[in-house]
Amino acid sequence: MDIDYMERFKDFTVDAQKFPDFPAFVTEMKEQGVHLVPIIDAGVKVEEGYPIYEEGYGKIIFARTRTAKILQARYAGQIAFSGRAEFPKQERGLVTSTGC
């Protein structure tokens, strides 16, 4: 499944308007022999109030430059979504051990 299943392109979410009964959809696909593999975007959408972003920001999970500035990418809508994204650090298992 491409990123269109997400709520406003936020990782670990499902758009309830497009998929009002997501578990039933998954069951139906499984019964038809379809194995769903959701895409998780490496960039976490920058959005106040989005728990994944807030937790990562609060625990200093996102990659930074040598001057401690958070690395951000700006998407133009054609690639993923319009807006900014930050990228979790992948060092020493930090991301997986914190639950982010």
XYZ file of C-alpha atoms in Angstrom:
100
model
C 0.000 0.000 0.000
C 1.393 3.343 -0.983
C 1.256 6.333 1.368
C -2.280 7.301 0.329
C -3.681 5.137 3.147
C -2.199 7.507 5.731
C -4.053 10.326 7.448
C -2.528 13.461 5.859
C 0.628 11.431 5.069
C 1.537 10.849 8.725
C 3.370 7.608 9.547
C 1.515 5.022 11.640
C -1.938 6.443 10.804
C -4.864 5.376 8.611
C -7.178 7.821 6.824
C -10.601 7.022 8.306
C -12.429 8.711 5.409
C -10.748 6.549 2.759
C -10.792 3.422 4.950
C -13.708 3.696 7.408
C -13.271 0.034 8.449
C -9.592 -0.673 7.859
C -9.538 -4.024 9.734
C -12.390 -5.304 7.534
C -10.528 -4.132 4.427
C -7.405 -5.992 5.530
C -9.460 -9.140 6.210
C -11.129 -8.914 2.804
C -7.783 -8.542 1.053
C -6.346 -11.480 2.996
C -9.323 -13.652 1.994
C -8.572 -12.779 -1.638
C -4.933 -13.805 -1.206
C -3.614 -10.241 -1.187
C -0.804 -9.524 1.274
C -0.806 -5.855 2.273
C 2.544 -4.239 2.941
C 2.157 -0.617 4.038
C 4.843 1.871 3.098
C 6.235 3.845 6.018
C 7.867 7.098 4.947
C 11.346 7.618 6.399
C 10.565 11.288 6.937
C 8.259 12.108 9.853
C 5.801 14.849 8.971
C 6.378 18.046 10.945
C 3.031 18.801 12.553
C 2.330 20.123 16.040
C 0.073 17.754 17.952
C 1.092 14.698 15.879
C 2.252 12.276 18.624
C 5.004 10.608 16.570
C 6.528 13.989 15.690
C 6.111 15.393 19.215
C 7.733 12.337 20.831
C 10.642 12.318 18.392
C 11.202 16.042 18.838
C 11.015 15.802 22.628
C 13.478 12.906 22.818
C 15.891 14.503 20.332
C 15.417 11.586 17.934
C 15.724 13.548 14.695
C 19.004 13.887 12.825
C 20.878 17.136 13.353
C 23.726 18.983 11.720
C 27.024 19.584 13.514
C 25.600 22.898 14.737
C 22.597 21.061 16.291
C 20.138 22.287 13.667
C 17.487 19.649 12.867
C 17.747 18.320 9.317
C 14.516 18.898 7.420
C 13.320 18.168 3.931
C 10.674 20.193 2.168
C 8.394 18.188 -0.077
C 6.570 19.755 -3.006
C 3.501 17.532 -3.100
C 4.617 15.512 -6.121
C 7.015 13.351 -4.102
C 4.973 12.750 -0.966
C 3.145 15.608 0.684
C 3.369 19.361 0.775
C 5.222 20.361 3.887
C 8.262 19.525 5.977
C 9.633 16.246 7.286
C 12.345 15.343 9.771
C 14.382 12.155 9.740
C 15.053 9.916 12.751
C 18.657 9.131 13.634
C 19.532 5.490 13.061
C 22.423 5.264 15.468
C 22.774 2.793 18.338
C 19.198 1.553 18.094
C 17.975 4.845 19.560
C 14.812 5.013 17.479
C 13.587 1.474 18.129
C 14.489 1.472 21.827
C 12.441 4.591 22.608
C 9.301 3.476 20.832
C 9.520 6.252 18.243
